[in-house]
Short mmCIF file of C-alpha atoms (C1' of nucleotides) in Angstrom, two decimals:
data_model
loop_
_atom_site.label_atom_id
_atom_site.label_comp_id
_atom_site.label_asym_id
_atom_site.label_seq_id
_atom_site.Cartn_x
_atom_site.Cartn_y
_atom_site.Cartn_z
CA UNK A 17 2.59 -5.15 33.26
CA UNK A 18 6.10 -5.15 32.24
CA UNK A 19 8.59 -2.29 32.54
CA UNK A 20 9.32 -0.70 29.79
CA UNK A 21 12.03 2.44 28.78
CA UNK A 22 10.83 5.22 26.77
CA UNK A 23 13.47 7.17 25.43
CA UNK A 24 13.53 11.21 25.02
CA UNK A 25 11.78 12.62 21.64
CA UNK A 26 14.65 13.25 19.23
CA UNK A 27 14.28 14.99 15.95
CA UNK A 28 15.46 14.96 12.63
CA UNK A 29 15.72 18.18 10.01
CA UNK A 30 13.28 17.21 7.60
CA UNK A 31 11.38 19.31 5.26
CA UNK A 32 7.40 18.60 4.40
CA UNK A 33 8.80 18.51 0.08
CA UNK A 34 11.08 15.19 1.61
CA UNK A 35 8.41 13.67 3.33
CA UNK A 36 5.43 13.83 4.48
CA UNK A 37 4.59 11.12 6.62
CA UNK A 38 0.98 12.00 6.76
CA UNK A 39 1.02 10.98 3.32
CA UNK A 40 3.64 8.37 2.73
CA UNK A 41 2.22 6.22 5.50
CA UNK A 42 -1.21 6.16 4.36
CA UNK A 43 -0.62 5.64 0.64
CA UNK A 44 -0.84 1.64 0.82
CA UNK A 45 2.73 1.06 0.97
CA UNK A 46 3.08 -0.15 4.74
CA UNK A 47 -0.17 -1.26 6.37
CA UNK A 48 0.85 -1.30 10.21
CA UNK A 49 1.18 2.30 11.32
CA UNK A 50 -1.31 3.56 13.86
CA UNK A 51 -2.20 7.04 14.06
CA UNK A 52 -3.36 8.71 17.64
CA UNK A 53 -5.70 11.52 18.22
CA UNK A 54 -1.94 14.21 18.73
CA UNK A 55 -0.73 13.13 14.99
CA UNK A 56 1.62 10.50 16.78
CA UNK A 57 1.98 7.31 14.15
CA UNK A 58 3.61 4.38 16.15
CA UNK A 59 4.26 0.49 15.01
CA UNK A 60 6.42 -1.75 16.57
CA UNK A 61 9.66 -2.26 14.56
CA UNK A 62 12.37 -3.81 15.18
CA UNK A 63 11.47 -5.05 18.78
CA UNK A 64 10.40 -1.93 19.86
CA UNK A 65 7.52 0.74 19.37
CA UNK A 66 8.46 3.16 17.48
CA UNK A 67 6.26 6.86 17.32
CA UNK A 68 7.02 9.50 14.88
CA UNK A 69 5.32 13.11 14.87
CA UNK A 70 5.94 15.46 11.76
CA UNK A 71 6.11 19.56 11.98
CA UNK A 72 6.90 22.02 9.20
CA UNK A 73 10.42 21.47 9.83
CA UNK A 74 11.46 18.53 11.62
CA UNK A 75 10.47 14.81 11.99
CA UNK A 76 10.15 14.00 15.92
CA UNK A 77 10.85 10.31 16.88
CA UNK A 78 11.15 8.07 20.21
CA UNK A 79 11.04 4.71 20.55
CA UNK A 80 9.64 2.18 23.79
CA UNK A 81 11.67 -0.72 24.63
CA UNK A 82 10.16 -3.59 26.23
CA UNK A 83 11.97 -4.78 29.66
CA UNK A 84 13.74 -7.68 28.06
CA UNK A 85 14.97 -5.57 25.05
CA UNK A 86 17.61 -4.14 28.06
CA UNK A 87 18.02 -5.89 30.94
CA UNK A 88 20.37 -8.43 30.13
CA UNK A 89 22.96 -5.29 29.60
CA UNK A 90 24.09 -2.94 31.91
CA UNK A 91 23.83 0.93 30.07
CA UNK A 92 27.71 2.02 30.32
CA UNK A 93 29.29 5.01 32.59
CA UNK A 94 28.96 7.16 29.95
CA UNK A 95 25.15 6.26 28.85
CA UNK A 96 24.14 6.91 32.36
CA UNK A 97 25.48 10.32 32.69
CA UNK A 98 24.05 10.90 29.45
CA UNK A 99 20.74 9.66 30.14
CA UNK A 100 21.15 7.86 26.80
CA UNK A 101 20.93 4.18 26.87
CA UNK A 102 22.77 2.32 24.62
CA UNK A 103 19.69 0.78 23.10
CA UNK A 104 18.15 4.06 21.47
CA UNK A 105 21.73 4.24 19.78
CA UNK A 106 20.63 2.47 16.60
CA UNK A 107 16.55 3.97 16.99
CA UNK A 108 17.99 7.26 14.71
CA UNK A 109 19.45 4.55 12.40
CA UNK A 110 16.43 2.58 12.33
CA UNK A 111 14.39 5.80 11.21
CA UNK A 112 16.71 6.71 8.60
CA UNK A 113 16.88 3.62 6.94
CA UNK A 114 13.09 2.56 7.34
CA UNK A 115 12.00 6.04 5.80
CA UNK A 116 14.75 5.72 3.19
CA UNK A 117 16.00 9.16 3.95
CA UNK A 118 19.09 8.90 1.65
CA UNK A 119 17.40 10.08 -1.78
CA UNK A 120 16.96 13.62 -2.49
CA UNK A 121 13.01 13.60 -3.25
CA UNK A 122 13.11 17.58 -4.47
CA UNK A 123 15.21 17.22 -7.03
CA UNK A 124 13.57 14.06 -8.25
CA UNK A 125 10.51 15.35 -8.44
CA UNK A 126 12.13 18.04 -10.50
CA UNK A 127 13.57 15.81 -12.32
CA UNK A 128 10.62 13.89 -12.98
CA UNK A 129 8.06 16.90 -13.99
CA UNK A 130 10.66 18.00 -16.36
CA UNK A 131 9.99 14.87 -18.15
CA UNK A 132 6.69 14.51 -17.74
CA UNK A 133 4.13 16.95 -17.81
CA UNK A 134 1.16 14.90 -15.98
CA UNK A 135 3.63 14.11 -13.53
CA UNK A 136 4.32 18.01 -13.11
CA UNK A 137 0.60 18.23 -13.24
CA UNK A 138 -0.60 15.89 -10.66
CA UNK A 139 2.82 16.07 -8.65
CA UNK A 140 2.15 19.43 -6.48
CA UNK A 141 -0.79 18.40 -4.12
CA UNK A 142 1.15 15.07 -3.24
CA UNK A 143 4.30 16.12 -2.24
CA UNK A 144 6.73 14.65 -0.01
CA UNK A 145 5.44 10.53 -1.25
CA UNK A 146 8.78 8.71 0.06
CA UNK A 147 9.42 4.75 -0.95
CA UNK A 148 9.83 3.01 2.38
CA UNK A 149 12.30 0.75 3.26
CA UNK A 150 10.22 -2.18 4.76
CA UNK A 151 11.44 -5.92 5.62
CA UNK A 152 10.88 -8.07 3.16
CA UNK A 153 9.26 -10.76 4.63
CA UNK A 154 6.94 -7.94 6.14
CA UNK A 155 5.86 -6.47 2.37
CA UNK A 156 5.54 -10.20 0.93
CA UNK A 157 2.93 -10.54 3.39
CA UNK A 158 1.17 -7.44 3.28
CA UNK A 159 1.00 -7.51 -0.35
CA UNK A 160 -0.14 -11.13 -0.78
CA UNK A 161 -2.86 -9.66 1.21
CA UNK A 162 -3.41 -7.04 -0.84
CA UNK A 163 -4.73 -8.93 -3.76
CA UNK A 164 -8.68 -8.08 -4.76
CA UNK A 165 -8.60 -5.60 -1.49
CA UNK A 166 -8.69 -2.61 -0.20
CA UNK A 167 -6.46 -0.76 2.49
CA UNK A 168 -8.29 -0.60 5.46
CA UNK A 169 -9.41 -4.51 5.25
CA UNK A 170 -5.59 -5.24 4.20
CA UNK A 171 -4.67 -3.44 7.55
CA UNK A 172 -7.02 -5.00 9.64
CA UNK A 173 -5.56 -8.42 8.37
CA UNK A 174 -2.17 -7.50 9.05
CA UNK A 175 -3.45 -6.60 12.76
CA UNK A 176 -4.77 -9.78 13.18
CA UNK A 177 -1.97 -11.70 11.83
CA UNK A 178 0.54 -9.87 14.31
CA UNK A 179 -2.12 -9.99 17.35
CA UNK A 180 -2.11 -13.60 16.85
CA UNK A 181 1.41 -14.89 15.54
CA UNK A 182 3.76 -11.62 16.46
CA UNK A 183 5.30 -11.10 19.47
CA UNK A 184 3.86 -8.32 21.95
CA UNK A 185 5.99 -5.21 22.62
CA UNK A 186 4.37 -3.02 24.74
CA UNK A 187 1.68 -0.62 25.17
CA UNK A 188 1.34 3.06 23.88
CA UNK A 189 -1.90 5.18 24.58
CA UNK A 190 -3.74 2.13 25.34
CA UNK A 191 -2.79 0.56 22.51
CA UNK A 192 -1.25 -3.11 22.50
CA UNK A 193 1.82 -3.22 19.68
CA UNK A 194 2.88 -6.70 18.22
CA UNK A 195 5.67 -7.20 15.86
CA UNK A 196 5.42 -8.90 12.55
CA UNK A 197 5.72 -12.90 12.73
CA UNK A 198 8.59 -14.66 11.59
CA UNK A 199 7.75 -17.17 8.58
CA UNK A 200 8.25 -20.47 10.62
CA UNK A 201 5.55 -19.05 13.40
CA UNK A 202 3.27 -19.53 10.31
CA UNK A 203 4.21 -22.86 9.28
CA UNK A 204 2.19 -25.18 10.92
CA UNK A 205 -0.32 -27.47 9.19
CA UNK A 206 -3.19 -25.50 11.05
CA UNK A 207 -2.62 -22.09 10.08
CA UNK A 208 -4.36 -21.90 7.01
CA UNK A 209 -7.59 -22.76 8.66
CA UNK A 210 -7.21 -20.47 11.41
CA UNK A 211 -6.38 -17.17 9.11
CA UNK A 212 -9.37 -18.10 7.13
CA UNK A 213 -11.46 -18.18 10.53
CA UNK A 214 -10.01 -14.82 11.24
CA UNK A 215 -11.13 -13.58 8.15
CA UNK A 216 -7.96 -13.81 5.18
CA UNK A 217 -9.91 -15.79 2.84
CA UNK A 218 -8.38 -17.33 0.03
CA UNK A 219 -5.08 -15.72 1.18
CA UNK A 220 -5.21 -17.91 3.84
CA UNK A 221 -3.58 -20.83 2.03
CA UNK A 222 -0.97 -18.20 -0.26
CA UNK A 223 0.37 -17.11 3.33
CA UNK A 224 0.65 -20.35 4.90
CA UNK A 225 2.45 -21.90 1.56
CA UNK A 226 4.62 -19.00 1.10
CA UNK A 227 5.59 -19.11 4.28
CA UNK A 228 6.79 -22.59 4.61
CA UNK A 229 9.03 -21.56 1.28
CA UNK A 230 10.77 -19.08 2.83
CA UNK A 231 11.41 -20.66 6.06
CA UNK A 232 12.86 -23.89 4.15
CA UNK A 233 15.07 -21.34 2.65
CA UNK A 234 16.19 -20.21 6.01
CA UNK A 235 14.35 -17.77 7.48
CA UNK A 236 14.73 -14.83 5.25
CA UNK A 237 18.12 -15.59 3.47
CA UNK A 238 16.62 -16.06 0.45
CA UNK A 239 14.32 -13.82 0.14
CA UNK A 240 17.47 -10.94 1.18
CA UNK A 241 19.58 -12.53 -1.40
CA UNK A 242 17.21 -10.24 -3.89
CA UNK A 243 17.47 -7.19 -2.73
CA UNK A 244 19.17 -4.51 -4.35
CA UNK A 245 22.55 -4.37 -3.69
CA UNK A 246 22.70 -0.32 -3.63
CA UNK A 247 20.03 -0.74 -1.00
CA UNK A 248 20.85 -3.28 1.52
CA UNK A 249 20.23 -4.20 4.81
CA UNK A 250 21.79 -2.10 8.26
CA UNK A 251 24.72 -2.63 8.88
CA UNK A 252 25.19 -4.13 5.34
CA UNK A 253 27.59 -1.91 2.74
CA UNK A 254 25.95 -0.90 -0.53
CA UNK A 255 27.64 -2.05 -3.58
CA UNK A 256 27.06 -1.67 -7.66
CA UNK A 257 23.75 -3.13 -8.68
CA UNK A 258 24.57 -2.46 -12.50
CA UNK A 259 23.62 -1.02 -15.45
CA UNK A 260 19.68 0.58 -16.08
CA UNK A 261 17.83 -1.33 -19.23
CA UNK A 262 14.46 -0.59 -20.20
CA UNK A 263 13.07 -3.57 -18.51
CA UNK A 264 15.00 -2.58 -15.31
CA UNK A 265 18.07 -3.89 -14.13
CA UNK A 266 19.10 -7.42 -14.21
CA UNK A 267 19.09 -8.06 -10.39
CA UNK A 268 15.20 -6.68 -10.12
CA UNK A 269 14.24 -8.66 -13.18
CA UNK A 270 15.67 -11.77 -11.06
CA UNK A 271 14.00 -10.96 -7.98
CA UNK A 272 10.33 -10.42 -10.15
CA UNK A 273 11.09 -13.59 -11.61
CA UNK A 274 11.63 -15.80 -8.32
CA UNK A 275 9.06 -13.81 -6.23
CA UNK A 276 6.83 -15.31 -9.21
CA UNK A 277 6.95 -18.43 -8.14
CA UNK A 278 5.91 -17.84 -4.52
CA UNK A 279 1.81 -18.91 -4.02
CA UNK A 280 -0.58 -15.93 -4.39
CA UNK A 281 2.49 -13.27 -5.66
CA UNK A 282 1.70 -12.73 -9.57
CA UNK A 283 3.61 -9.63 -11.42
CA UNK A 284 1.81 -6.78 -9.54
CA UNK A 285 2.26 -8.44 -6.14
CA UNK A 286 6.21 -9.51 -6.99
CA UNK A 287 6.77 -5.82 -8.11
CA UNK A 288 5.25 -4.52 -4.70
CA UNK A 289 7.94 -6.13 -2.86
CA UNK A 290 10.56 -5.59 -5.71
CA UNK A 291 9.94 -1.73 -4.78
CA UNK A 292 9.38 -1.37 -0.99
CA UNK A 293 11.01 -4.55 -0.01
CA UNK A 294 13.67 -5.11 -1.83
CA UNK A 295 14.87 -1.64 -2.54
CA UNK A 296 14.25 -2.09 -6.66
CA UNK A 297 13.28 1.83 -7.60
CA UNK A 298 12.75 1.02 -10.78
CA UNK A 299 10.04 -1.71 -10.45
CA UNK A 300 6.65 -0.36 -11.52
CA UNK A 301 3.42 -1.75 -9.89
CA UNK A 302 0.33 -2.15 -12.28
CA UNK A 303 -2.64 -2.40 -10.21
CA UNK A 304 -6.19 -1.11 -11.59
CA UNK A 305 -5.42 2.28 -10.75
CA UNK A 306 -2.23 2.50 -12.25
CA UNK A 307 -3.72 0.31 -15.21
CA UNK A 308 -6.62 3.53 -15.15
CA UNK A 309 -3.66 6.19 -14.97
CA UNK A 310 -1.74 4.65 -17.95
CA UNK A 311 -5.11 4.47 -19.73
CA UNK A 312 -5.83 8.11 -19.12
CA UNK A 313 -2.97 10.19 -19.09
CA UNK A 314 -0.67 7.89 -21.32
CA UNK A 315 -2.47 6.81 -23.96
CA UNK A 316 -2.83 2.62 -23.33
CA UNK A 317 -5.88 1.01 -23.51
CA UNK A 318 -6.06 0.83 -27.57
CA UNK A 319 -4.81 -1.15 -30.40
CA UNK A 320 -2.07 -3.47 -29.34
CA UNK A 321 -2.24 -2.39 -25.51
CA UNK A 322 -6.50 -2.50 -24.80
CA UNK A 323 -6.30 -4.75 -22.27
CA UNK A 324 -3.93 -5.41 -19.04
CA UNK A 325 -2.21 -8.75 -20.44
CA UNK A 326 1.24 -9.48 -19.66
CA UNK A 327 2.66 -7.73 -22.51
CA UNK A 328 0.82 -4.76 -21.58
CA UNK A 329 1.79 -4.97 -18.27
CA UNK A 330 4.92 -4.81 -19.42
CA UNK A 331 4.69 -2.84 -21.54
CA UNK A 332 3.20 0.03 -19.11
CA UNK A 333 6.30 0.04 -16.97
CA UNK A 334 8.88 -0.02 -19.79
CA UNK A 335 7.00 2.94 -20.78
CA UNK A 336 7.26 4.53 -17.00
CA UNK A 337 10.68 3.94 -16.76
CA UNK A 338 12.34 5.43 -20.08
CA UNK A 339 9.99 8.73 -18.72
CA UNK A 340 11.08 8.50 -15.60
CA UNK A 341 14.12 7.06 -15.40
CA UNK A 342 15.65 4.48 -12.56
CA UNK A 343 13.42 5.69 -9.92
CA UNK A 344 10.54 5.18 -11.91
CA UNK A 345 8.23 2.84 -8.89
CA UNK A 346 9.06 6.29 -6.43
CA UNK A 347 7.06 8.43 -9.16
CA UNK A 348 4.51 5.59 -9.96
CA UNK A 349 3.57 6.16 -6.48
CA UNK A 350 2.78 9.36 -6.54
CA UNK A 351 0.96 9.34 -9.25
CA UNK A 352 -0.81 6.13 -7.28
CA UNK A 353 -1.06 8.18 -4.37
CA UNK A 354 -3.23 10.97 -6.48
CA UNK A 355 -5.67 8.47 -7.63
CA UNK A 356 -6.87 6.83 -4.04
CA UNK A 357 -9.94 7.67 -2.82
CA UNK A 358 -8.66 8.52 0.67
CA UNK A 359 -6.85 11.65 -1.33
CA UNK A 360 -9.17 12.82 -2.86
CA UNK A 361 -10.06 16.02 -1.42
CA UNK A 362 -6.74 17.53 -2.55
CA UNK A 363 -8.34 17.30 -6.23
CA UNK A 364 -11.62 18.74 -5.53
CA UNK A 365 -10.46 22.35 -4.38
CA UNK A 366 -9.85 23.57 -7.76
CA UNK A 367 -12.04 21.50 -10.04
CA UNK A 368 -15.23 21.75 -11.68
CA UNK A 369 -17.10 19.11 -11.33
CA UNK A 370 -19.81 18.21 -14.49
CA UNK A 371 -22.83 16.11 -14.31
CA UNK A 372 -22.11 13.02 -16.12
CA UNK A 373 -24.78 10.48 -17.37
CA UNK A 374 -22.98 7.41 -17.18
CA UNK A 375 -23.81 5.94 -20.42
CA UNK A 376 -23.09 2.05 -20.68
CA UNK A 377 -22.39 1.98 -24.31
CA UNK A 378 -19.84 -0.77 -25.49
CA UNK A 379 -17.63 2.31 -27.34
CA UNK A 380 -14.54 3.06 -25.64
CA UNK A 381 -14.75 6.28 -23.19
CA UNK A 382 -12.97 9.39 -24.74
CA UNK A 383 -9.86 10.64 -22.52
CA UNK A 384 -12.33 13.92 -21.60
CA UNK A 385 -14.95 11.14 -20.66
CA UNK A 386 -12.76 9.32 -18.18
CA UNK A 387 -11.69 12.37 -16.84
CA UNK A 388 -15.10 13.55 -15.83
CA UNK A 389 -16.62 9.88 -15.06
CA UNK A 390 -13.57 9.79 -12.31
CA UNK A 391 -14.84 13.13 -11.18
CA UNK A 392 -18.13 12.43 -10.65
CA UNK A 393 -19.99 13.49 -7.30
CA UNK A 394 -21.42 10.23 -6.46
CA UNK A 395 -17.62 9.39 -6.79
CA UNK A 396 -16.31 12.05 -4.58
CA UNK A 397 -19.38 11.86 -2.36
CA UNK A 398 -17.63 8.72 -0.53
CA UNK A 399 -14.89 10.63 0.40
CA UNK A 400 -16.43 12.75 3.12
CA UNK A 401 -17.74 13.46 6.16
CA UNK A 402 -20.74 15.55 5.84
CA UNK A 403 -18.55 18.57 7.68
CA UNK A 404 -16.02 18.60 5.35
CA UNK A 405 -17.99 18.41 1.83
CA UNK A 406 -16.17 20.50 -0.98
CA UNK A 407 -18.47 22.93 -1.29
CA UNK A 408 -18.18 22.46 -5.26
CA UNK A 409 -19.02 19.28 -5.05
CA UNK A 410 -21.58 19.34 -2.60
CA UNK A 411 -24.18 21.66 -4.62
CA UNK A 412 -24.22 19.36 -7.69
CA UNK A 413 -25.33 16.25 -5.31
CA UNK A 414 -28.88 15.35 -5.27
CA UNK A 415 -30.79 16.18 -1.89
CA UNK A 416 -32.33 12.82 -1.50
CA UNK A 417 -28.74 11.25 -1.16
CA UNK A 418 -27.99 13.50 1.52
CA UNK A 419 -31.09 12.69 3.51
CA UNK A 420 -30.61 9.16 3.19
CA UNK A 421 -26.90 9.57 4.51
CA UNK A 422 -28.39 10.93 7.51
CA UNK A 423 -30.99 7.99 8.42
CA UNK A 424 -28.22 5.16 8.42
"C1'" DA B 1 -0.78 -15.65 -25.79
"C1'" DC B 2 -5.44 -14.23 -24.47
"C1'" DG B 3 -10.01 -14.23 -22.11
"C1'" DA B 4 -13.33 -15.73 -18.46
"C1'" DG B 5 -14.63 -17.16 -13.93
"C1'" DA B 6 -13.96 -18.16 -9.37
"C1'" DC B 7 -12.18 -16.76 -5.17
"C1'" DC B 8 -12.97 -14.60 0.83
"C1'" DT B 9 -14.63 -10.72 3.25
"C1'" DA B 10 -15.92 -6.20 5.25
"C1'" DC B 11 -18.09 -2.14 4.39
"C1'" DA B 12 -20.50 1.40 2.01
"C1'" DA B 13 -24.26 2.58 -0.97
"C1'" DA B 14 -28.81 1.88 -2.67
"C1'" DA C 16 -33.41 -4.19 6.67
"C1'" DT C 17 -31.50 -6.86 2.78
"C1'" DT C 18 -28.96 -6.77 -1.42
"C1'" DT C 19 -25.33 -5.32 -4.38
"C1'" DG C 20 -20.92 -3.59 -5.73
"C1'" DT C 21 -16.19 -3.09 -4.78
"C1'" DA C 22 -11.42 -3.01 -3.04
"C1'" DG C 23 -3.68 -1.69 -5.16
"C1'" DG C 24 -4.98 -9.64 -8.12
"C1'" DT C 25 -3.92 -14.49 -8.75
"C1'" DC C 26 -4.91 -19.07 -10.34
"C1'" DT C 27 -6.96 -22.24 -13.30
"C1'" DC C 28 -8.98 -23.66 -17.22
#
DNA sequence: ACGAGACCTACAAA
DNA sequence: ATTTGTAGGTCTC
């Protein structure tokens, strides 16, 4: 077992309306973050582990170095009377970039329920929903993943990838941490069979393509060369990315356009990584339950717009971003965030919930009918464990469904 | 342009 | 105990 330094837990003034990590690492932006049985969330980062705790007023952070990570270098005279070696120096850094720390999330939430009532509607029970700021490389894979999945499976895969490919780090709780691969580890000719042996699927042969792209274009290089400007790299200076148009500014539009031509990244995929890769707040995911959102709450799904083509597509986040303005993807997520089903307790506490007949007709479903078809016990039922059943929700489910819960 | 199918798999629900 | 539906889409006709 190799030696490994733990540094001190350090905090970080931090209010639960600028982030809630509880939230903002579970909403199916990152998909590597553990959670432990104290509320400690750990992932190895940046060649170390890296655990962060959240209370009313502070974030809490340390961060494990493996032996290797330190031995070469001799801590100065200064670090050891300190106690402080030099690596934990850029761990503070590290947190403040990854968690993207710099925007003031109160007053754009303010800003953003101003414009929009829903937002201001929906916006209260899901405070604190922070973009992160996650490698590129890292959010290209996870959301190639991502397509026709779900969060827990996409997790799982990203495990396995790093368990098998990554480099180890250390140990936490019992807990073995590997880093994310670098694109040539997944380059050879076998790969593709093996990630479809461990379970990827048809991603099995986006991964392995996409990754011999990038590492022809060295390494990452390339895929760096599209971030946003305003929102670069540590240890890089932030310059002008230019002027907001309705589509979005001209660097994101580039980036959505090459990420295009990557195997298994189509629009939804490239705008992922546009957003939480690449630092692009105005790009504007449209999965199916921002597609249902839009739909709902913004009147698409008729006339010209009844059906998610490309121009709709389009269409949908022009439409977010003249409500929203340049930091349109932050409040997309939000909104995202509200409609998961891992989050959807915080709607049940004050809602009445009607018996529906779901009614297969071919006529389109009335905005009160979605509503209350999204609502729906059987829906909600999913959610939770038998302990923590909304009590609303729990009287309009039929007994035989709760019996049969019990048997399995 | 637009619409239909196929595509891997794990896991819950019936 | 099996079968079916589904989960933050993309690619190919």
């Amino acid at each position: 077992m190799a030696r490994m330094r733990t540094s001190p837990w350090r905090k970080i003034s931090v209010n639960l309306a600028e982030l809630c990590l509880d939230t903002t690492l579970r909403c199916g932006q990152s998909f590597r973050w553990k959670k432990s049985e104290d509320d400690v969330w750990s992932c190895a980062l940046h060649g170390r582990i890296l655990s962060l705790r959240q209370d009313a007023t502070h974030l809490h952070y340390r961060a494990k170095f493996p032996d290797s990570a330190y031995e070469p270098l001799t801590p100065s005279p200064e670090q050891k009377s300190t106690g402080k070696a030099f690596e934990e120096d850029d761990t503070e850094a590290l947190v403040q970039h990854y968690l993207n720390l710099g925007p003031n999330l109160t007053d754009l939430y303010e800003q953003w329920s101003t414009a929009d009532t829903n937002f201001k509607n929906k916006a209260p029970k899901f405070t604190g929903v922070r973009i992160l700021r996650q490698d590129a490389w890292e959010a290209l894979v996870g959301f190639i993943c991502s397509s026709n999945n779900n969060i827990i499976r996409i997790s799982q895969m990203m495990e396995k990838l790093c368990l098998h490919y990554g480099p180890f780090i250390g140990e936490v709780d019992s807990r073995r941490y590997y880093d994310m691969p670098a694109p040539s580890t997944l380059t050879a000719p076998g790969v593709e069979a093996h990630l479809r042996q461990l379970g990827f699927g048809y991603r099995a042969k986006y991964l392995h393509r996409t990754a011999v792209m990038i590492s022809e274009e060295q390494e990452s290089a390339w895929l760096n060369s599209l971030r946003n400007p305003e929102s670069p790299v540590m240890g890089i200076k932030a310059t002008d990315a230019g002027e907001m148009l309705p589509g979005g500014r001209e660097g994101y539009r580039r980036a959505h356009e090459e990420l295009l031509t990557l195997q298994g990244v189509g629009p939804k995929v490239a705008d992922c990584i546009c957003l939480m890769g690449l630092g692009w707040g105005e790009a504007v995911p449209v999965d199916t339950h921002v597609w249902q959102i839009a739909q709902r709450d913004y009147k698409f799904g008729r006339g010209k717009h009844s059906s998610l083509t490309k121009a709709t597509y389009d269409a949908v986040g022009d439409k977010f971003r003249s409500l929203w303005g340049k930091e349109a993807g932050w409040a997309h997520s939000v909104l995202f965030t509200a409609d998961l089903r891992a989050f959807a307790e915080r709607l049940s506490k004050n809602i009445e919930v009607k018996e529906v007949k779901q009614e297969h007709t071919e006529t389109v479903l009335t905005e009160t009918q979605v509503k209350a078809e999204i609502l729906t016990p059987v829906r909600l039922k999913r959610e939770f464990g038998e302990e923590e059943f909304p009590p609303i929700a729990v009287k309009k489910i039929d007994a035989r469904q709760i019996k049969r819960r019990r048997r399995t």
